[in-house]
Tab-separated table of C-alpha atoms in Angstrom:
chain	number	residue	atom	x	y	z
A	1	MET	CA	-65.624	-5.714	35.826
A	2	ALA	CA	-65.227	-5.990	32.080
A	3	THR	CA	-64.319	-2.313	31.902
A	4	THR	CA	-61.244	-2.665	34.117
A	5	ILE	CA	-59.487	-5.267	31.960
A	6	PRO	CA	-59.022	-3.026	28.892
A	7	ARG	CA	-57.691	-0.230	31.097
A	8	VAL	CA	-55.081	-2.547	32.589
A	9	GLN	CA	-54.028	-3.706	29.121
A	10	GLU	CA	-53.842	-0.119	27.881
A	11	ARG	CA	-51.767	0.836	30.887
A	12	GLN	CA	-49.366	-2.084	30.358
A	13	GLY	CA	-48.954	-1.172	26.693
A	14	PHE	CA	-48.340	2.420	27.666
A	15	ASN	CA	-45.695	1.383	30.212
A	16	ILE	CA	-43.943	-0.893	27.734
A	17	ARG	CA	-43.747	1.922	25.161
A	18	TRP	CA	-42.299	4.294	27.743
A	19	ARG	CA	-39.752	1.692	28.796
A	20	TYR	CA	-38.552	1.432	25.196
A	21	VAL	CA	-38.396	5.205	24.886
A	22	ILE	CA	-36.371	5.500	28.090
A	23	ILE	CA	-34.006	2.683	27.094
A	24	ILE	CA	-33.438	4.241	23.667
A	25	ALA	CA	-32.981	7.691	25.209
A	26	ILE	CA	-30.232	6.264	27.426
A	27	LEU	CA	-28.558	4.007	24.856
A	28	VAL	CA	-28.244	6.485	21.984
A	29	PRO	CA	-26.064	9.030	23.854
A	30	VAL	CA	-23.985	6.264	25.453
A	31	LEU	CA	-23.319	4.593	22.094
A	32	ALA	CA	-22.560	7.961	20.484
A	33	HIS	CA	-20.053	8.732	23.236
A	34	VAL	CA	-18.360	5.341	22.824
A	35	PHE	CA	-18.180	5.811	19.039
A	36	PHE	CA	-16.573	9.257	19.300
A	37	ALA	CA	-14.195	8.105	22.049
A	38	ILE	CA	-12.990	5.225	19.897
A	39	THR	CA	-12.584	7.257	16.707
A	40	ARG	CA	-10.624	9.991	18.493
A	41	SER	CA	-8.483	7.530	20.432
A	42	PRO	CA	-4.726	7.463	19.776
A	43	LEU	CA	-5.088	3.750	19.202
A	44	THR	CA	-6.962	4.328	15.952
A	45	ASN	CA	-4.248	6.667	14.680
A	46	TYR	CA	-1.060	4.873	15.593
A	47	TYR	CA	1.148	7.685	14.331
A	48	VAL	CA	1.037	10.918	12.356
A	49	THR	CA	3.197	11.827	9.391
A	50	VAL	CA	5.868	14.511	9.473
A	51	ASP	CA	3.645	16.935	7.559
A	52	GLU	CA	0.695	16.335	9.909
A	53	LEU	CA	2.926	17.029	12.910
A	54	VAL	CA	4.205	20.282	11.416
A	55	ALA	CA	0.609	21.374	10.743
A	56	GLN	CA	-0.249	20.693	14.416
A	57	SER	CA	2.951	22.294	15.743
A	58	ALA	CA	1.091	24.254	18.456
A	59	GLN	CA	0.504	21.021	20.354
A	60	THR	CA	3.497	19.962	22.447
A	61	SER	CA	2.013	16.840	23.989
A	62	LYS	CA	3.446	13.388	23.486
A	63	VAL	CA	2.923	12.186	19.925
A	64	ARG	CA	4.045	9.377	17.600
A	65	VAL	CA	5.536	10.332	14.241
A	66	GLY	CA	6.383	7.983	11.400
A	67	GLY	CA	8.431	8.380	8.265
A	68	LEU	CA	11.396	7.196	6.240
A	69	ILE	CA	14.896	7.841	7.583
A	70	VAL	CA	16.593	10.231	5.165
A	71	PRO	CA	19.791	8.599	3.829
A	72	GLY	CA	22.993	10.252	5.039
A	73	THR	CA	21.427	12.018	8.036
A	74	ILE	CA	22.206	9.475	10.763
A	75	ASN	CA	24.697	10.825	13.323
A	76	TRP	CA	25.700	8.802	16.398
A	77	ASP	CA	27.467	10.500	19.324
A	78	ASN	CA	29.154	7.743	21.314
A	79	ALA	CA	30.037	10.016	24.257
A	80	THR	CA	26.439	11.067	24.977
A	81	ARG	CA	24.803	7.995	23.412
A	82	SER	CA	22.570	10.240	21.380
A	83	LEU	CA	21.322	9.645	17.896
A	84	THR	CA	20.315	12.385	15.460
A	85	PHE	CA	18.599	11.730	12.140
A	86	GLN	CA	15.862	13.112	9.891
A	87	LEU	CA	12.470	11.695	9.007
A	88	GLN	CA	11.230	12.424	5.514
A	89	GLY	CA	7.901	14.127	4.904
A	90	GLU	CA	6.292	15.108	1.625
A	91	LYS	CA	7.039	18.823	2.044
A	92	ARG	CA	9.854	18.891	4.601
A	93	ASN	CA	12.039	16.773	6.848
A	94	LEU	CA	11.943	16.528	10.627
A	95	THR	CA	15.134	16.427	12.706
A	96	VAL	CA	14.882	13.824	15.472
A	97	THR	CA	17.139	13.412	18.506
A	98	TYR	CA	17.066	10.210	20.526
A	99	ARG	CA	19.114	9.163	23.554
A	100	GLY	CA	19.662	5.451	23.789
A	101	PHE	CA	20.652	2.562	21.606
A	102	ALA	CA	19.182	2.142	18.148
A	103	PRO	CA	17.492	-1.110	17.091
A	104	ASP	CA	19.539	-3.504	14.940
A	105	THR	CA	17.401	-2.764	11.874
A	106	PHE	CA	17.967	1.015	12.142
A	107	ARG	CA	19.519	2.191	8.851
A	108	ASP	CA	19.096	4.645	5.986
A	109	GLY	CA	15.756	4.269	4.212
A	110	SER	CA	14.065	2.310	7.022
A	111	THR	CA	10.637	3.353	8.227
A	112	ALA	CA	10.886	4.657	11.782
A	113	ILE	CA	8.205	5.480	14.326
A	114	VAL	CA	9.323	7.815	17.095
A	115	GLU	CA	7.401	8.802	20.197
A	116	GLY	CA	8.169	12.067	21.951
A	117	GLU	CA	7.614	15.818	21.796
A	118	LEU	CA	8.215	18.580	19.288
A	119	SER	CA	10.313	21.395	20.745
A	120	ARG	CA	9.900	25.077	19.919
A	121	ASP	CA	12.942	25.069	17.624
A	122	GLY	CA	11.348	22.363	15.449
A	123	THR	CA	13.491	19.463	16.669
A	124	PHE	CA	11.652	16.339	17.739
A	125	THR	CA	12.911	14.807	20.993
A	126	ALA	CA	12.144	11.089	20.916
A	127	TYR	CA	11.694	8.920	24.007
A	128	ASN	CA	10.984	5.721	22.063
A	129	LEU	CA	12.303	4.587	18.698
A	130	LEU	CA	10.729	1.766	16.698
A	131	ILE	CA	11.654	0.455	13.269
A	132	LYS	CA	8.927	-1.093	11.138
A	133	CYS	CA	9.733	-4.528	9.786
A	134	PRO	CA	9.987	-4.844	6.013
A	135	HIS	CA	7.054	-6.444	4.216
A	136	GLN	CA	9.338	-8.856	2.430
A	137	TYR	CA	12.402	-10.570	3.825
A	138	VAL	CA	15.203	-11.180	1.358
A	139	PRO	CA	17.837	-13.811	2.209
A	140	ALA	CA	21.428	-12.618	2.557
A	141	MET	CA	23.683	-13.376	-0.408
């Protein structure tokens, strides 16, 4: 009877080791998948720059682009309620068209984030237009 007790203990130790191996074998791929899903998520990259969009011009899916509004490029067409302006990149500017009303803080030199699609002619058609708030508020004089 003394010989059966060590075998049972060996078997339990063997089973516990295999349980850990199986749990680790399941958890590692699941955690790796979650990590890669989070890092490639659009939520981690809120928007791309103008230059990044031009480099990825083959993709026509919905994208967010951010940049400074180039002074003197804002054109408002009251008849069609369309707004045309340019976002500044390091190497080139991006022409943006937007149908709808602009936010109150929309002006030359503001930082804009537009969501939409890049057309084949290089014009960006925006569906949403956001203006980033300034870091410092200065009282009116």
